[in-house]
PDB file of C-alpha atoms in Angstrom:
ATOM      1  CA  MET A  20     -56.301 -46.581  34.418  1.00  0.00           C
ATOM      2  CA  THR A  21     -56.742 -47.648  30.848  1.00  0.00           C
ATOM      3  CA  THR A  22     -53.886 -47.861  28.316  1.00  0.00           C
ATOM      4  CA  SER A  23     -55.470 -45.060  26.360  1.00  0.00           C
ATOM      5  CA  ALA A  24     -55.152 -42.831  29.436  1.00  0.00           C
ATOM      6  CA  VAL A  25     -51.363 -43.258  29.476  1.00  0.00           C
ATOM      7  CA  ARG A  26     -49.737 -40.671  27.250  1.00  0.00           C
ATOM      8  CA  ARG A  27     -45.981 -40.492  26.607  1.00  0.00           C
ATOM      9  CA  ARG A  28     -44.699 -37.010  26.094  1.00  0.00           C
ATOM     10  CA  GLY A  29     -41.584 -36.733  23.852  1.00  0.00           C
ATOM     11  CA  PHE A  30     -39.604 -33.689  22.789  1.00  0.00           C
ATOM     12  CA  THR A  31     -41.161 -31.327  20.371  1.00  0.00           C
ATOM     13  CA  LEU A  32     -39.192 -30.164  17.341  1.00  0.00           C
ATOM     14  CA  VAL A  33     -38.799 -26.727  18.928  1.00  0.00           C
ATOM     15  CA  GLU A  34     -37.448 -28.188  22.182  1.00  0.00           C
ATOM     16  CA  LEU A  35     -34.990 -30.429  20.285  1.00  0.00           C
ATOM     17  CA  LEU A  36     -33.702 -27.520  18.162  1.00  0.00           C
ATOM     18  CA  THR A  37     -33.390 -25.382  21.368  1.00  0.00           C
ATOM     19  CA  VAL A  38     -31.258 -28.117  23.056  1.00  0.00           C
ATOM     20  CA  MET A  39     -29.106 -28.425  19.925  1.00  0.00           C
ATOM     21  CA  ALA A  40     -28.604 -24.698  19.816  1.00  0.00           C
ATOM     22  CA  ILE A  41     -27.547 -24.660  23.478  1.00  0.00           C
ATOM     23  CA  VAL A  42     -25.109 -27.577  22.956  1.00  0.00           C
ATOM     24  CA  ALA A  43     -23.631 -25.735  19.879  1.00  0.00           C
ATOM     25  CA  VAL A  44     -23.100 -22.600  21.932  1.00  0.00           C
ATOM     26  CA  LEU A  45     -21.411 -24.498  24.736  1.00  0.00           C
ATOM     27  CA  VAL A  46     -19.189 -26.261  22.318  1.00  0.00           C
ATOM     28  CA  GLY A  47     -18.329 -22.945  20.716  1.00  0.00           C
ATOM     29  CA  LEU A  48     -17.364 -21.588  24.115  1.00  0.00           C
ATOM     30  CA  LEU A  49     -15.387 -24.657  25.149  1.00  0.00           C
ATOM     31  CA  LEU A  50     -13.350 -25.194  22.027  1.00  0.00           C
ATOM     32  CA  PRO A  51     -11.326 -22.003  22.215  1.00  0.00           C
ATOM     33  CA  ALA A  52     -10.669 -22.722  25.924  1.00  0.00           C
ATOM     34  CA  VAL A  53      -9.435 -26.261  25.057  1.00  0.00           C
ATOM     35  CA  GLN A  54      -7.315 -24.952  22.242  1.00  0.00           C
ATOM     36  CA  GLY A  55      -5.887 -22.215  24.480  1.00  0.00           C
ATOM     37  CA  ALA A  56      -5.055 -24.845  27.142  1.00  0.00           C
ATOM     38  CA  ARG A  57      -3.304 -26.991  24.499  1.00  0.00           C
ATOM     39  CA  GLU A  58      -1.334 -24.025  23.185  1.00  0.00           C
ATOM     40  CA  ALA A  59      -0.367 -23.015  26.735  1.00  0.00           C
ATOM     41  CA  ALA A  60       1.002 -26.535  27.265  1.00  0.00           C
ATOM     42  CA  ARG A  61       2.956 -26.378  23.969  1.00  0.00           C
ATOM     43  CA  ARG A  62       4.343 -23.008  24.818  1.00  0.00           C
ATOM     44  CA  LEU A  63       5.449 -24.306  28.266  1.00  0.00           C
ATOM     45  CA  GLN A  64       7.222 -27.269  26.619  1.00  0.00           C
ATOM     46  CA  CYS A  65       8.923 -24.878  24.183  1.00  0.00           C
ATOM     47  CA  THR A  66      10.005 -22.668  27.099  1.00  0.00           C
ATOM     48  CA  ASN A  67      11.515 -25.749  28.846  1.00  0.00           C
ATOM     49  CA  ASN A  68      13.389 -26.707  25.666  1.00  0.00           C
ATOM     50  CA  LEU A  69      14.938 -23.248  25.410  1.00  0.00           C
ATOM     51  CA  LYS A  70      15.759 -23.368  29.185  1.00  0.00           C
ATOM     52  CA  GLN A  71      17.635 -26.601  28.645  1.00  0.00           C
ATOM     53  CA  LEU A  72      19.590 -25.088  25.733  1.00  0.00           C
ATOM     54  CA  GLY A  73      20.489 -22.181  27.992  1.00  0.00           C
ATOM     55  CA  LEU A  74      21.648 -24.477  30.746  1.00  0.00           C
ATOM     56  CA  ALA A  75      23.542 -26.663  28.282  1.00  0.00           C
ATOM     57  CA  THR A  76      25.413 -23.594  27.005  1.00  0.00           C
ATOM     58  CA  HIS A  77      26.363 -22.498  30.497  1.00  0.00           C
ATOM     59  CA  ASN A  78      27.652 -25.981  31.265  1.00  0.00           C
ATOM     60  CA  HIS A  79      29.636 -25.899  28.015  1.00  0.00           C
ATOM     61  CA  ILE A  80      31.195 -22.593  29.184  1.00  0.00           C
ATOM     62  CA  ASP A  81      32.033 -24.103  32.587  1.00  0.00           C
ATOM     63  CA  VAL A  82      33.995 -26.837  30.833  1.00  0.00           C
ATOM     64  CA  MET A  83      35.459 -25.035  27.753  1.00  0.00           C
ATOM     65  CA  GLY A  84      35.572 -21.404  29.016  1.00  0.00           C
ATOM     66  CA  ARG A  85      33.942 -20.185  25.878  1.00  0.00           C
ATOM     67  CA  TYR A  86      30.635 -20.337  23.976  1.00  0.00           C
ATOM     68  CA  PRO A  87      30.522 -23.091  21.331  1.00  0.00           C
ATOM     69  CA  PRO A  88      30.897 -22.095  17.707  1.00  0.00           C
ATOM     70  CA  GLY A  89      27.896 -21.622  15.438  1.00  0.00           C
ATOM     71  CA  VAL A  90      29.687 -24.004  13.031  1.00  0.00           C
ATOM     72  CA  ASP A  91      33.327 -24.967  13.281  1.00  0.00           C
ATOM     73  CA  GLN A  92      34.096 -25.101   9.581  1.00  0.00           C
ATOM     74  CA  SER A  93      37.021 -26.426   7.521  1.00  0.00           C
ATOM     75  CA  TYR A  94      37.912 -26.918   3.821  1.00  0.00           C
ATOM     76  CA  PHE A  95      38.122 -30.346   2.254  1.00  0.00           C
ATOM     77  CA  ALA A  96      39.539 -31.399  -1.133  1.00  0.00           C
ATOM     78  CA  THR A  97      36.354 -33.123  -2.327  1.00  0.00           C
ATOM     79  CA  SER A  98      32.789 -31.930  -2.509  1.00  0.00           C
ATOM     80  CA  PRO A  99      31.286 -30.650  -0.281  1.00  0.00           C
ATOM     81  CA  VAL A 100      34.451 -28.572   0.373  1.00  0.00           C
ATOM     82  CA  TYR A 101      32.860 -26.883   3.396  1.00  0.00           C
ATOM     83  CA  ARG A 102      32.362 -29.269   6.296  1.00  0.00           C
ATOM     84  CA  GLY A 103      31.853 -28.581   9.951  1.00  0.00           C
ATOM     85  CA  THR A 104      30.410 -29.233  13.378  1.00  0.00           C
ATOM     86  CA  SER A 105      27.402 -27.208  14.600  1.00  0.00           C
ATOM     87  CA  VAL A 106      26.596 -25.615  17.920  1.00  0.00           C
ATOM     88  CA  PHE A 107      23.952 -28.224  18.680  1.00  0.00           C
ATOM     89  CA  VAL A 108      26.537 -31.034  18.297  1.00  0.00           C
ATOM     90  CA  HIS A 109      28.864 -29.269  20.690  1.00  0.00           C
ATOM     91  CA  LEU A 110      26.004 -29.042  23.238  1.00  0.00           C
ATOM     92  CA  LEU A 111      24.963 -32.706  22.923  1.00  0.00           C
ATOM     93  CA  PRO A 112      26.802 -33.891  26.109  1.00  0.00           C
ATOM     94  CA  PHE A 113      24.927 -31.302  28.142  1.00  0.00           C
ATOM     95  CA  LEU A 114      21.563 -32.264  26.641  1.00  0.00           C
ATOM     96  CA  GLU A 115      21.805 -35.777  27.883  1.00  0.00           C
ATOM     97  CA  GLN A 116      23.136 -36.978  24.520  1.00  0.00           C
ATOM     98  CA  LYS A 117      26.788 -37.807  25.436  1.00  0.00           C
ATOM     99  CA  PRO A 118      26.874 -41.169  23.600  1.00  0.00           C
ATOM    100  CA  LEU A 119      25.839 -39.479  20.390  1.00  0.00           C
ATOM    101  CA  ARG A 120      28.457 -36.812  20.911  1.00  0.00           C
ATOM    102  CA  ASP A 121      31.076 -39.408  21.623  1.00  0.00           C
ATOM    103  CA  ALA A 122      30.290 -41.170  18.400  1.00  0.00           C
ATOM    104  CA  TRP A 123      30.282 -37.961  16.341  1.00  0.00           C
ATOM    105  CA  ALA A 124      33.080 -37.783  13.717  1.00  0.00           C
ATOM    106  CA  THR A 125      34.790 -34.385  13.744  1.00  0.00           C
ATOM    107  CA  THR A 126      37.867 -35.108  11.667  1.00  0.00           C
ATOM    108  CA  ASP A 127      35.537 -35.524   8.690  1.00  0.00           C
ATOM    109  CA  PRO A 128      32.104 -34.293   9.676  1.00  0.00           C
ATOM    110  CA  LEU A 129      30.487 -35.754   6.532  1.00  0.00           C
ATOM    111  CA  VAL A 130      30.992 -39.265   7.973  1.00  0.00           C
ATOM    112  CA  ASN A 131      28.117 -38.513  10.307  1.00  0.00           C
ATOM    113  CA  THR A 132      25.699 -38.585   7.309  1.00  0.00           C
ATOM    114  CA  GLU A 133      26.485 -42.143   6.460  1.00  0.00           C
ATOM    115  CA  GLY A 134      23.727 -44.691   6.988  1.00  0.00           C
ATOM    116  CA  GLY A 135      20.620 -42.855   5.782  1.00  0.00           C
ATOM    117  CA  ASP A 136      17.883 -42.984   8.340  1.00  0.00           C
ATOM    118  CA  ALA A 137      20.276 -44.661  10.756  1.00  0.00           C
ATOM    119  CA  SER A 138      22.933 -41.939  10.451  1.00  0.00           C
ATOM    120  CA  ARG A 139      23.923 -39.683  13.338  1.00  0.00           C
ATOM    121  CA  THR A 140      22.618 -36.621  11.615  1.00  0.00           C
ATOM    122  CA  ALA A 141      19.194 -38.261  11.295  1.00  0.00           C
ATOM    123  CA  VAL A 142      18.619 -38.670  14.942  1.00  0.00           C
ATOM    124  CA  VAL A 143      15.447 -36.815  15.984  1.00  0.00           C
ATOM    125  CA  LEU A 144      15.945 -34.914  19.282  1.00  0.00           C
ATOM    126  CA  THR A 145      12.591 -33.962  20.905  1.00  0.00           C
ATOM    127  CA  ALA A 146      14.399 -31.349  23.034  1.00  0.00           C
ATOM    128  CA  LEU A 147      15.115 -29.454  19.800  1.00  0.00           C
ATOM    129  CA  LEU A 148      11.501 -29.424  18.568  1.00  0.00           C
ATOM    130  CA  CYS A 149       8.822 -26.992  19.483  1.00  0.00           C
ATOM    131  CA  PRO A 150       5.310 -28.692  19.559  1.00  0.00           C
ATOM    132  CA  SER A 151       3.818 -25.579  17.929  1.00  0.00           C
ATOM    133  CA  ASP A 152       6.200 -25.541  15.057  1.00  0.00           C
ATOM    134  CA  GLN A 153       4.549 -26.318  11.670  1.00  0.00           C
ATOM    135  CA  LEU A 154       6.622 -29.263  10.599  1.00  0.00           C
ATOM    136  CA  THR A 155       5.342 -31.865   8.129  1.00  0.00           C
ATOM    137  CA  GLN A 156       8.274 -34.071   8.839  1.00  0.00           C
ATOM    138  CA  HIS A 157      11.117 -34.263  11.373  1.00  0.00           C
ATOM    139  CA  THR A 158      13.769 -35.329   8.958  1.00  0.00           C
ATOM    140  CA  VAL A 159      14.746 -34.268   5.455  1.00  0.00           C
ATOM    141  CA  VAL A 160      16.766 -36.005   2.747  1.00  0.00           C
ATOM    142  CA  GLN A 161      18.860 -33.999   0.328  1.00  0.00           C
ATOM    143  CA  GLN A 162      21.657 -35.147  -1.903  1.00  0.00           C
ATOM    144  CA  GLY A 163      21.358 -38.539  -0.264  1.00  0.00           C
ATOM    145  CA  TRP A 164      21.965 -37.213   3.267  1.00  0.00           C
ATOM    146  CA  THR A 165      19.330 -37.441   5.993  1.00  0.00           C
ATOM    147  CA  TYR A 166      19.133 -34.665   8.495  1.00  0.00           C
ATOM    148  CA  ALA A 167      16.952 -34.192  11.506  1.00  0.00           C
ATOM    149  CA  LEU A 168      15.318 -30.720  12.025  1.00  0.00           C
ATOM    150  CA  THR A 169      15.239 -28.326  14.865  1.00  0.00           C
ATOM    151  CA  SER A 170      12.787 -25.564  15.831  1.00  0.00           C
ATOM    152  CA  TYR A 171      15.569 -23.370  17.342  1.00  0.00           C
ATOM    153  CA  GLY A 172      18.562 -21.361  16.239  1.00  0.00           C
ATOM    154  CA  GLY A 173      21.366 -19.614  17.941  1.00  0.00           C
ATOM    155  CA  ASN A 174      21.855 -15.850  18.043  1.00  0.00           C
ATOM    156  CA  GLY A 175      23.737 -15.008  14.859  1.00  0.00           C
ATOM    157  CA  GLY A 176      23.685 -11.241  15.637  1.00  0.00           C
ATOM    158  CA  SER A 177      22.696  -8.649  13.062  1.00  0.00           C
ATOM    159  CA  ARG A 178      22.688 -11.173  10.224  1.00  0.00           C
ATOM    160  CA  SER A 179      23.098 -14.847  10.055  1.00  0.00           C
ATOM    161  CA  TYR A 180      22.532 -15.766   6.379  1.00  0.00           C
ATOM    162  CA  SER A 181      23.818 -15.871   3.726  1.00  0.00           C
ATOM    163  CA  PRO A 182      27.299 -16.819   4.854  1.00  0.00           C
ATOM    164  CA  GLU A 183      29.163 -14.075   3.030  1.00  0.00           C
ATOM    165  CA  LYS A 184      26.791 -11.440   4.586  1.00  0.00           C
ATOM    166  CA  GLY A 185      26.931 -12.946   8.063  1.00  0.00           C
ATOM    167  CA  THR A 186      28.093 -10.884  11.011  1.00  0.00           C
ATOM    168  CA  THR A 187      30.033 -11.839  14.122  1.00  0.00           C
ATOM    169  CA  ASP A 188      28.426  -9.475  16.548  1.00  0.00           C
ATOM    170  CA  GLY A 189      26.051 -12.082  18.098  1.00  0.00           C
ATOM    171  CA  ILE A 190      26.914 -15.159  20.175  1.00  0.00           C
ATOM    172  CA  PHE A 191      27.307 -17.786  17.395  1.00  0.00           C
ATOM    173  CA  HIS A 192      29.033 -17.645  13.959  1.00  0.00           C
ATOM    174  CA  THR A 193      31.252 -19.796  11.831  1.00  0.00           C
ATOM    175  CA  THR A 194      34.770 -20.413  13.153  1.00  0.00           C
ATOM    176  CA  GLY A 195      37.875 -22.147  11.882  1.00  0.00           C
ATOM    177  CA  PRO A 196      39.808 -22.112   8.577  1.00  0.00           C
ATOM    178  CA  ALA A 197      36.724 -21.934   6.368  1.00  0.00           C
ATOM    179  CA  SER A 198      34.685 -19.444   8.485  1.00  0.00           C
ATOM    180  CA  GLU A 199      32.903 -16.585   6.767  1.00  0.00           C
ATOM    181  CA  PRO A 200      32.876 -13.722   6.132  1.00  0.00           C
ATOM    182  CA  LYS A 201      36.488 -13.943   7.267  1.00  0.00           C
ATOM    183  CA  PRO A 202      38.724 -17.087   7.710  1.00  0.00           C
ATOM    184  CA  ASN A 203      39.799 -18.222  11.162  1.00  0.00           C
ATOM    185  CA  GLN A 204      37.114 -16.533  13.128  1.00  0.00           C
ATOM    186  CA  THR A 205      37.172 -17.610  16.861  1.00  0.00           C
ATOM    187  CA  THR A 206      34.438 -18.300  19.314  1.00  0.00           C
ATOM    188  CA  VAL A 207      32.894 -15.841  21.749  1.00  0.00           C
ATOM    189  CA  ARG A 208      33.999 -15.603  25.420  1.00  0.00           C
ATOM    190  CA  PRO A 209      31.678 -14.659  28.240  1.00  0.00           C
ATOM    191  CA  ALA A 210      33.759 -11.513  28.747  1.00  0.00           C
ATOM    192  CA  ASP A 211      32.879 -10.483  25.132  1.00  0.00           C
ATOM    193  CA  VAL A 212      29.219 -10.033  26.058  1.00  0.00           C
ATOM    194  CA  VAL A 213      29.695  -6.437  27.042  1.00  0.00           C
ATOM    195  CA  ASP A 214      26.010  -5.554  26.805  1.00  0.00           C
ATOM    196  CA  GLY A 215      25.234  -7.967  29.685  1.00  0.00           C
ATOM    197  CA  ALA A 216      23.895 -11.466  29.633  1.00  0.00           C
ATOM    198  CA  SER A 217      20.364 -10.403  30.548  1.00  0.00           C
ATOM    199  CA  HIS A 218      20.244  -8.057  27.571  1.00  0.00           C
ATOM    200  CA  THR A 219      21.724 -10.530  24.985  1.00  0.00           C
ATOM    201  CA  LEU A 220      19.847 -13.241  23.060  1.00  0.00           C
ATOM    202  CA  LEU A 221      21.170 -16.808  23.134  1.00  0.00           C
ATOM    203  CA  PHE A 222      18.668 -18.982  21.274  1.00  0.00           C
ATOM    204  CA  GLY A 223      15.304 -18.277  19.677  1.00  0.00           C
ATOM    205  CA  GLU A 224      12.592 -20.086  17.833  1.00  0.00           C
ATOM    206  CA  ARG A 225      12.532 -21.016  14.118  1.00  0.00           C
ATOM    207  CA  TYR A 226       9.099 -21.374  12.578  1.00  0.00           C
ATOM    208  CA  HIS A 227       8.593 -23.449   9.459  1.00  0.00           C
ATOM    209  CA  GLY A 228       5.273 -21.999   8.249  1.00  0.00           C
ATOM    210  CA  ASP A 229       5.020 -19.357   5.568  1.00  0.00           C
ATOM    211  CA  ARG A 230       2.412 -19.891   2.730  1.00  0.00           C
ATOM    212  CA  ASN A 231       4.025 -17.346   0.416  1.00  0.00           C
ATOM    213  CA  PHE A 232       7.492 -18.785   0.837  1.00  0.00           C
ATOM    214  CA  GLU A 233       6.203 -22.276   0.216  1.00  0.00           C
ATOM    215  CA  SER A 234       4.604 -21.123  -3.126  1.00  0.00           C
ATOM    216  CA  PHE A 235       8.154 -20.365  -4.422  1.00  0.00           C
ATOM    217  CA  ALA A 236       9.403 -23.679  -3.110  1.00  0.00           C
ATOM    218  CA  THR A 237       6.545 -25.458  -4.997  1.00  0.00           C
ATOM    219  CA  ALA A 238       7.768 -23.589  -8.111  1.00  0.00           C
ATOM    220  CA  LYS A 239      11.293 -24.827  -7.439  1.00  0.00           C
ATOM    221  CA  TRP A 240      12.801 -21.404  -6.840  1.00  0.00           C
ATOM    222  CA  ILE A 241      14.069 -22.335  -3.397  1.00  0.00           C
ATOM    223  CA  ASP A 242      14.066 -25.222  -0.910  1.00  0.00           C
ATOM    224  CA  PRO A 243      10.952 -25.412   1.275  1.00  0.00           C
ATOM    225  CA  LEU A 244      11.174 -24.097   4.839  1.00  0.00           C
ATOM    226  CA  ASP A 245      10.954 -27.666   6.237  1.00  0.00           C
ATOM    227  CA  ALA A 246      14.300 -28.239   4.442  1.00  0.00           C
ATOM    228  CA  TRP A 247      15.955 -25.713   6.745  1.00  0.00           C
ATOM    229  CA  GLY A 248      17.049 -26.097  10.328  1.00  0.00           C
ATOM    230  CA  TRP A 249      19.305 -29.166  10.281  1.00  0.00           C
ATOM    231  CA  TRP A 250      20.711 -29.374  13.764  1.00  0.00           C
ATOM    232  CA  GLY A 251      23.584 -31.665  12.801  1.00  0.00           C
ATOM    233  CA  TYR A 252      24.509 -30.069   9.437  1.00  0.00           C
ATOM    234  CA  SER A 253      27.869 -31.516   8.518  1.00  0.00           C
ATOM    235  CA  GLY A 254      28.583 -30.675   4.913  1.00  0.00           C
ATOM    236  CA  GLY A 255      27.920 -27.637   2.733  1.00  0.00           C
ATOM    237  CA  ARG A 256      28.419 -23.870   2.828  1.00  0.00           C
ATOM    238  CA  LYS A 257      24.871 -23.063   4.017  1.00  0.00           C
ATOM    239  CA  ALA A 258      25.469 -24.654   7.434  1.00  0.00           C
ATOM    240  CA  ILE A 259      25.306 -21.460   9.478  1.00  0.00           C
ATOM    241  CA  GLY A 260      21.786 -20.636   8.053  1.00  0.00           C
ATOM    242  CA  HIS A 261      20.455 -23.938   9.431  1.00  0.00           C
ATOM    243  CA  VAL A 262      21.635 -23.422  13.037  1.00  0.00           C
ATOM    244  CA  THR A 263      21.403 -19.647  13.673  1.00  0.00           C
ATOM    245  CA  MET A 264      18.944 -16.767  13.025  1.00  0.00           C
ATOM    246  CA  SER A 265      19.354 -13.055  13.430  1.00  0.00           C
ATOM    247  CA  THR A 266      17.718  -9.655  13.953  1.00  0.00           C
ATOM    248  CA  ALA A 267      17.889  -8.805  10.213  1.00  0.00           C
ATOM    249  CA  ALA A 268      14.122  -9.276  10.064  1.00  0.00           C
ATOM    250  CA  PRO A 269      11.257  -8.697  12.531  1.00  0.00           C
ATOM    251  CA  ILE A 270       9.927 -11.507  14.704  1.00  0.00           C
ATOM    252  CA  ASN A 271       7.596 -13.733  12.647  1.00  0.00           C
ATOM    253  CA  TYR A 272       8.474 -11.993   9.457  1.00  0.00           C
ATOM    254  CA  ARG A 273       6.717 -13.556   6.464  1.00  0.00           C
ATOM    255  CA  LEU A 274       7.419 -13.261   2.686  1.00  0.00           C
ATOM    256  CA  PRO A 275       5.059 -10.458   1.576  1.00  0.00           C
ATOM    257  CA  PHE A 276       4.110 -11.963  -1.669  1.00  0.00           C
ATOM    258  CA  GLY A 277       3.504 -15.342  -3.275  1.00  0.00           C
ATOM    259  CA  PHE A 278       4.686 -16.884  -6.561  1.00  0.00           C
ATOM    260  CA  SER A 279       1.515 -15.967  -8.354  1.00  0.00           C
ATOM    261  CA  ASP A 280       2.106 -12.292  -7.619  1.00  0.00           C
ATOM    262  CA  THR A 281       4.064  -9.982  -9.819  1.00  0.00           C
ATOM    263  CA  ALA A 282       7.423 -10.352  -8.071  1.00  0.00           C
ATOM    264  CA  SER A 283      10.522 -10.630 -10.128  1.00  0.00           C
ATOM    265  CA  PRO A 284      13.574 -12.691  -9.154  1.00  0.00           C
ATOM    266  CA  PRO A 285      15.585  -9.710  -7.931  1.00  0.00           C
ATOM    267  CA  GLU A 286      12.811  -8.856  -5.514  1.00  0.00           C
ATOM    268  CA  PHE A 287      12.424 -12.414  -4.234  1.00  0.00           C
ATOM    269  CA  GLN A 288      16.007 -13.384  -3.302  1.00  0.00           C
ATOM    270  CA  PRO A 289      16.786 -10.701  -0.735  1.00  0.00           C
ATOM    271  CA  LEU A 290      13.369 -11.052   0.922  1.00  0.00           C
ATOM    272  CA  ALA A 291      13.728 -14.818   0.905  1.00  0.00           C
ATOM    273  CA  GLU A 292      17.041 -14.457   2.782  1.00  0.00           C
ATOM    274  CA  LEU A 293      15.333 -12.146   5.279  1.00  0.00           C
ATOM    275  CA  ARG A 294      12.819 -14.896   5.948  1.00  0.00           C
ATOM    276  CA  LEU A 295      15.620 -17.378   6.546  1.00  0.00           C
ATOM    277  CA  ASN A 296      17.150 -14.940   9.056  1.00  0.00           C
ATOM    278  CA  ALA A 297      13.902 -14.453  10.977  1.00  0.00           C
ATOM    279  CA  TRP A 298      12.967 -15.833  14.309  1.00  0.00           C
ATOM    280  CA  GLY A 299       9.342 -16.767  14.732  1.00  0.00           C
ATOM    281  CA  SER A 300       6.948 -19.289  16.184  1.00  0.00           C
ATOM    282  CA  GLY A 301       3.590 -20.959  16.065  1.00  0.00           C
ATOM    283  CA  HIS A 302       2.661 -19.286  19.389  1.00  0.00           C
ATOM    284  CA  PRO A 303       0.249 -16.400  18.942  1.00  0.00           C
ATOM    285  CA  GLY A 304       1.834 -12.930  19.064  1.00  0.00           C
ATOM    286  CA  GLY A 305       5.573 -13.586  19.234  1.00  0.00           C
ATOM    287  CA  ALA A 306       8.207 -16.097  20.097  1.00  0.00           C
ATOM    288  CA  ASN A 307      10.206 -17.563  22.984  1.00  0.00           C
ATOM    289  CA  PHE A 308      13.877 -16.687  23.443  1.00  0.00           C
ATOM    290  CA  ALA A 309      16.580 -17.883  25.748  1.00  0.00           C
ATOM    291  CA  PHE A 310      18.849 -15.154  27.007  1.00  0.00           C
ATOM    292  CA  ALA A 311      22.515 -15.416  27.765  1.00  0.00           C
ATOM    293  CA  ASP A 312      21.778 -15.202  31.489  1.00  0.00           C
ATOM    294  CA  GLY A 313      19.842 -18.403  31.322  1.00  0.00           C
ATOM    295  CA  SER A 314      16.386 -16.791  31.443  1.00  0.00           C
ATOM    296  CA  VAL A 315      13.613 -17.510  28.907  1.00  0.00           C
ATOM    297  CA  ARG A 316      11.316 -14.710  27.785  1.00  0.00           C
ATOM    298  CA  PHE A 317       8.580 -14.242  25.313  1.00  0.00           C
ATOM    299  CA  LEU A 318       9.144 -11.369  22.837  1.00  0.00           C
ATOM    300  CA  LYS A 319       6.229  -9.911  20.897  1.00  0.00           C
ATOM    301  CA  ASP A 320       5.937  -9.462  17.168  1.00  0.00           C
ATOM    302  CA  GLN A 321       5.719  -5.738  17.828  1.00  0.00           C
ATOM    303  CA  THR A 322       9.201  -5.598  19.426  1.00  0.00           C
ATOM    304  CA  ALA A 323      10.749  -2.408  18.085  1.00  0.00           C
ATOM    305  CA  PRO A 324      13.509  -3.132  15.499  1.00  0.00           C
ATOM    306  CA  ALA A 325      16.029  -1.084  17.471  1.00  0.00           C
ATOM    307  CA  VAL A 326      15.306  -3.097  20.642  1.00  0.00           C
ATOM    308  CA  LEU A 327      15.523  -6.369  18.820  1.00  0.00           C
ATOM    309  CA  THR A 328      18.819  -5.310  17.181  1.00  0.00           C
ATOM    310  CA  ALA A 329      20.218  -4.306  20.549  1.00  0.00           C
ATOM    311  CA  LEU A 330      19.286  -7.632  22.068  1.00  0.00           C
ATOM    312  CA  GLY A 331      20.946  -9.497  19.162  1.00  0.00           C
ATOM    313  CA  THR A 332      24.394  -7.783  19.548  1.00  0.00           C
ATOM    314  CA  ARG A 333      26.698  -8.658  22.394  1.00  0.00           C
ATOM    315  CA  ARG A 334      28.734  -5.463  22.437  1.00  0.00           C
ATOM    316  CA  GLY A 335      26.698  -2.767  20.850  1.00  0.00           C
ATOM    317  CA  ARG A 336      26.499  -0.870  24.160  1.00  0.00           C
ATOM    318  CA  GLU A 337      22.851  -0.099  23.447  1.00  0.00           C
ATOM    319  CA  VAL A 338      20.582   0.710  26.294  1.00  0.00           C
ATOM    320  CA  VAL A 339      17.678  -1.752  26.314  1.00  0.00           C
ATOM    321  CA  GLY A 340      14.674  -0.817  28.444  1.00  0.00           C
ATOM    322  CA  GLU A 341      12.815  -3.485  30.452  1.00  0.00           C
TER     323      GLU A 341
END
């Protein structure tokens, strides 16, 4: 056979384009599946984190006989005059962080902020971070203090923030001499959960993403969302807003307007506070919650306000359907 008789047949342009189109379709079909699998893994990790918080709380009750405070708060002569110890600090021994709890200063909580990035308040705890949370950083520096962030908050009842508007009908609120809205509030006992542990929220997710809210932060109207959620908050009156959320707003509530819209300051402040009260997550369609009985359940964005309110109060005697 002569060389001229041997012909090599390559791909035609049409065949090549057809193959490329098929590959593109396959990639388009696979990517959502891969992304879905990744989100399922992130949601599972988040569920486990909340499960551990629930177990830690039950272990705390076994030892102390009561739920931990949202923030045990006292007055001090120098600024910041409000200082305290948060619920997450009280749970440290039951989250495999006993050495950190043993080192924690409670006589003057502000001591825990000393040392910058090496301070106790700057310790990043992965068990307190949801992998689907939209965090650009895991620590934040304000007024020279470094605080590590959390993606979770305790059940502050009908309203958790601002302090003077806070309620005490959930599981966690401020206690001690400088507690608000009233001084010398005390912690909750298991017997106080009249509605039943399976019908009462314990912890839920805090989501740090909200484009409209961030537009106001960029304009210096308010701190950005990733400056909220300090698990070891030790000094300042806003402490309870960092470690609890509430049913004052729907799940995954977002600020309804941005800085470039025609909102005036009186409109912004109350809605911004609602956003800081709101539970939410990076999981599609809702958020994970730990209940007082130790279970973890996913509540949808469409959860009726009356149902959410009933789940947030511990002794409202509301009937909550399954």
